[in-house]
PDB file of C-alpha atoms in Angstrom:
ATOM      1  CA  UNK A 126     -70.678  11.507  40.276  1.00 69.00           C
ATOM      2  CA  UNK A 127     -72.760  12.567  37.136  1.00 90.00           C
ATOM      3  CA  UNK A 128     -75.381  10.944  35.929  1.00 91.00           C
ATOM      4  CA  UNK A 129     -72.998  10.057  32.166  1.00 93.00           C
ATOM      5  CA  UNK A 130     -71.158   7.919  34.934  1.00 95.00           C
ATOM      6  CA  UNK A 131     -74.349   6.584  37.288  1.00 94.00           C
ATOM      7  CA  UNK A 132     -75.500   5.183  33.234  1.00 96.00           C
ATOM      8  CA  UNK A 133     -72.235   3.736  32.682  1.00 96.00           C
ATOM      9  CA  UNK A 134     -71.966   1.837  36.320  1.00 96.00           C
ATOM     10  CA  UNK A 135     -75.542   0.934  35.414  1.00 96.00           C
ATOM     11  CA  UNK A 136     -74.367  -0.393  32.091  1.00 96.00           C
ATOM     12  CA  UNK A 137     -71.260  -2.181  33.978  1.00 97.00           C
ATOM     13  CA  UNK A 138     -73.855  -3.491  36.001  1.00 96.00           C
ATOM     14  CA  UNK A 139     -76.093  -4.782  33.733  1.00 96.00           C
ATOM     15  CA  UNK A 140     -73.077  -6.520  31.534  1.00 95.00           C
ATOM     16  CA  UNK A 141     -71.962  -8.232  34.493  1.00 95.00           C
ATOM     17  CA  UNK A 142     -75.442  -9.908  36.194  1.00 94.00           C
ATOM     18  CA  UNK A 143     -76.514 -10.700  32.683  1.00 92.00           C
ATOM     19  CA  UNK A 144     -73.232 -12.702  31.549  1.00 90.00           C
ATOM     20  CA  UNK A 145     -73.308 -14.609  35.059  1.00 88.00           C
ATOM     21  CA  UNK A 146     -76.865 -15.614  34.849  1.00 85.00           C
ATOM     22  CA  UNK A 147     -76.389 -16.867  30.914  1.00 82.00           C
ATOM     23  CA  UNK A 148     -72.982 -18.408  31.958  1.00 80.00           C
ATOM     24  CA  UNK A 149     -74.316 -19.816  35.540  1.00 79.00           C
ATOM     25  CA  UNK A 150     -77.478 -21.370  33.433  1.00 75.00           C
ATOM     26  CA  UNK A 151     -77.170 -22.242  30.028  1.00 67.00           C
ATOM     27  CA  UNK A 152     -73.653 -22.601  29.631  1.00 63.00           C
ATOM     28  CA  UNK A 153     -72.451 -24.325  32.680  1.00 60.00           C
ATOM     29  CA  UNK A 154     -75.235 -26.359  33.883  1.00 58.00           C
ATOM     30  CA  UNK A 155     -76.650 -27.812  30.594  1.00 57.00           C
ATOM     31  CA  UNK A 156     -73.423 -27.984  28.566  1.00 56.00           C
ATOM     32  CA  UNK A 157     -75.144 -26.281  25.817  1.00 60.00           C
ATOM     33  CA  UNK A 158     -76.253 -22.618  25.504  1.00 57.00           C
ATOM     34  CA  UNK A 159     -79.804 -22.178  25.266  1.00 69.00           C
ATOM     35  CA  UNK A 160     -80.783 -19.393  22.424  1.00 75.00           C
ATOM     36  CA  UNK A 161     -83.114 -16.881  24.805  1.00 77.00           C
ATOM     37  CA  UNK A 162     -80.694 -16.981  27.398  1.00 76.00           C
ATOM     38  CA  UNK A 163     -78.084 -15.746  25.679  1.00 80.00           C
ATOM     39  CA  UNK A 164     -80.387 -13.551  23.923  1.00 86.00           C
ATOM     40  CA  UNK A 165     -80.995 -11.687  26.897  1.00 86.00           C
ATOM     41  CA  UNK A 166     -77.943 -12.077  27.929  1.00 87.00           C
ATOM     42  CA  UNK A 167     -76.314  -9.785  24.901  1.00 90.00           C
ATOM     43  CA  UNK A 168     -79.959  -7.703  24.807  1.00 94.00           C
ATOM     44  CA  UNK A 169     -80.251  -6.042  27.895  1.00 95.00           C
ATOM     45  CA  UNK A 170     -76.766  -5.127  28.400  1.00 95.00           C
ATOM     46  CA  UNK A 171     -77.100  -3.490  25.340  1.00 96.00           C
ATOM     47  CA  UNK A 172     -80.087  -1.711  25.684  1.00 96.00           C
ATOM     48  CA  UNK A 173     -77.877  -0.604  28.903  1.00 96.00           C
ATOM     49  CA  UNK A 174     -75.078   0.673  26.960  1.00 97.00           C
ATOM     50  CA  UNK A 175     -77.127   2.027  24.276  1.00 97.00           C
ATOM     51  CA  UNK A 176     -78.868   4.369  27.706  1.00 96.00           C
ATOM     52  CA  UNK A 177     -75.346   4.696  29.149  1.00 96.00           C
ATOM     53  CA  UNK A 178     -74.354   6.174  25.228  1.00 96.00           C
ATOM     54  CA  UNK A 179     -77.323   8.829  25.319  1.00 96.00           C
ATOM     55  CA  UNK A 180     -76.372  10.015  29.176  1.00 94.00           C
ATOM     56  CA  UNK A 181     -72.509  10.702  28.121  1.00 93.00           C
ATOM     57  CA  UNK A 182     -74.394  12.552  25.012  1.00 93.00           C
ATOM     58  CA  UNK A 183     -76.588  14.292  27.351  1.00 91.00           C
ATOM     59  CA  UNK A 184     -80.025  12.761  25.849  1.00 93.00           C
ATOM     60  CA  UNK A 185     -81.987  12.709  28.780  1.00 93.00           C
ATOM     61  CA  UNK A 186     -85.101  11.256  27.437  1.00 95.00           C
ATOM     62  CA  UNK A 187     -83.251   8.347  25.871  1.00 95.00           C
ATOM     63  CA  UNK A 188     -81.716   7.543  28.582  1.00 96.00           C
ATOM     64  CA  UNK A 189     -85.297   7.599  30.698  1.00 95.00           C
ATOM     65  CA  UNK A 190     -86.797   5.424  27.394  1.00 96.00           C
ATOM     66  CA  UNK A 191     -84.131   2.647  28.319  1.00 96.00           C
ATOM     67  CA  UNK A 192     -84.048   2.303  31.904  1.00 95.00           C
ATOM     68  CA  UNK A 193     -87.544   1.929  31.457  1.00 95.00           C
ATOM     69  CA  UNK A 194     -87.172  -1.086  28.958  1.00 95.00           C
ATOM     70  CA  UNK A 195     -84.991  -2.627  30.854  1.00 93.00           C
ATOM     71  CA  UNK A 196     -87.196  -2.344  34.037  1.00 94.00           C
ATOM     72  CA  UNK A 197     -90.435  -3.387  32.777  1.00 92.00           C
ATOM     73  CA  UNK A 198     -91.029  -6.304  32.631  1.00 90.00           C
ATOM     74  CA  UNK A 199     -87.956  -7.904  33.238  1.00 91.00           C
ATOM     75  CA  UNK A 200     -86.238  -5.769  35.901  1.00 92.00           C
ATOM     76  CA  UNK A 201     -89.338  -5.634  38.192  1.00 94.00           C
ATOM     77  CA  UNK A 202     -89.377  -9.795  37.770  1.00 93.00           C
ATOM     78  CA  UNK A 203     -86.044 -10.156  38.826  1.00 92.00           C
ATOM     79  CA  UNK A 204     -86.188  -6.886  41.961  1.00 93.00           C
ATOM     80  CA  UNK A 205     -87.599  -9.505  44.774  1.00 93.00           C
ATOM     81  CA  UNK A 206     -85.042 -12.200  43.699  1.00 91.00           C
ATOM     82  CA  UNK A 207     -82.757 -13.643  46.212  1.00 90.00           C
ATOM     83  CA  UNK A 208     -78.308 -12.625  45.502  1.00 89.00           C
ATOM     84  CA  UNK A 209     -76.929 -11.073  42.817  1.00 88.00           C
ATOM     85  CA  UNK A 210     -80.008 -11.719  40.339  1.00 88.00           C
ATOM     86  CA  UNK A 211     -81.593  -8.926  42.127  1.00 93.00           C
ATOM     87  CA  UNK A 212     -79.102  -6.242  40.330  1.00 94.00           C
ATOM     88  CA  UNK A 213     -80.583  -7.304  36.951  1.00 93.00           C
ATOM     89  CA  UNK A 214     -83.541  -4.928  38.692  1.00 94.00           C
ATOM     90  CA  UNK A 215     -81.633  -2.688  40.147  1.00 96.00           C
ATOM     91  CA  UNK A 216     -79.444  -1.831  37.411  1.00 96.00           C
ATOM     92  CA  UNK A 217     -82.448  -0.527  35.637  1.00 96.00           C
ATOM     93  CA  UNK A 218     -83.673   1.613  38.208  1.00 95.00           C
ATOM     94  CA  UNK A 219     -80.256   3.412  38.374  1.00 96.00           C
ATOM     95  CA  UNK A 220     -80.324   4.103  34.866  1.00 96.00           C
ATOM     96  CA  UNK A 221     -83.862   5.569  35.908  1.00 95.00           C
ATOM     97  CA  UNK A 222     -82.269   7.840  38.286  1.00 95.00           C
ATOM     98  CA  UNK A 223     -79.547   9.337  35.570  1.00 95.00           C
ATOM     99  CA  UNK A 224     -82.042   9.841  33.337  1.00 95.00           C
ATOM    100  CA  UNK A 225     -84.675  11.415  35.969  1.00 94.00           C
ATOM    101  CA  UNK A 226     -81.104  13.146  37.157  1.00 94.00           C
ATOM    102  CA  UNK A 227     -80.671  14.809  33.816  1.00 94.00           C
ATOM    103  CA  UNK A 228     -84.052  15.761  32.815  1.00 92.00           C
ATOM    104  CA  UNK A 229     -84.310  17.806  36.354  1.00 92.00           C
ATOM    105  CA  UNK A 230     -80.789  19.151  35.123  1.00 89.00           C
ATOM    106  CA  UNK A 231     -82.120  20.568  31.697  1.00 86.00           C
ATOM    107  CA  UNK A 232     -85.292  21.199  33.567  1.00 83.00           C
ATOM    108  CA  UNK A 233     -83.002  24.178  35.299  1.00 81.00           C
ATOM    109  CA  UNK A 234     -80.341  24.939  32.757  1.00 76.00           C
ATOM    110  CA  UNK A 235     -80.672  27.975  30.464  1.00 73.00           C
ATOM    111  CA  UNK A 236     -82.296  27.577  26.896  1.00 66.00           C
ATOM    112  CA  UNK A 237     -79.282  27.678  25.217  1.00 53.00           C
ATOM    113  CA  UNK A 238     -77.007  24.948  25.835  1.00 52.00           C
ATOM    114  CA  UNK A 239     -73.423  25.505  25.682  1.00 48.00           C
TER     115      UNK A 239
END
C-alpha cells in the first residue's frame, strides 16, 4: 500500500469517527445539533481529505502540514480515549506516516521527477 492510499484510509477514517461522534452527540442525544460539533465534524474530515488530496498529488509536505493539524491539539486529546473516539487520534498519526512515508521517498528519488 502507498502512502496516496494510507492518506485516503486516513481520510476514510477521519470521515467516519467524526460523523459518529457529531451524530452520537449533538444530533441524537439533544435533538438538536449543536454548531461546534458539527463544525468539527465537517472540519477535520476535511482537513483529512484536503492531506489525502496532496498525497495522491505527491505533495509530501502538505500532506505532513495536515496530519499535523489534525493531531495537535485535537488528535492527541482524543489518543487516550476509551472505543472508537480514539481513531479521531489515530487517524492523524497515519496521515503522519504517509506524509513522513513520502518525504523519505523524495528524500531518495532522483532530482528530476518523472
Amino acid at each position: 500500500m502507498g502512502p496516496g492510499l494510507l492518506a485516503i484510509a486516513s481520510a476514510l477514517t477521519s470521515t467516519a469517527v467524526w460523523g459518529y461522534l457529531a451524530w452520537s452527540t449533538a444530533i441524537v442525544q439533544g435533538g438538536e445539533a449543536l454548531p461546534p460539533a458539527l463544525v468539527a465534524a465537517l472540519l477535520f474530515p476535511g482537513i483529512a481529505w484536503a492531506g489525502a488530496l496532496a498525497a495522491w498529488r505527491d505533495s509530501p509536505f502538505v500532506t505532513l502540514l495536515t496530519g499535523l493539524i489534525g493531531l495537535v491539539p485535537v488528535g492527541l486529546y482524543f489518543l487516550p480515549a476509551p472505543g472508537a473516539l480514539k481513531l479521531i487520534g489515530v487517524a492523524p498519526l497515519v496521515m503522519l506516516v504517509a506524509g513522513v512515508w513520502m518525504v523519505r521517498r523524495m528524500r531518495h528519488a532522483p532530482f528530476g521527477r518523472e
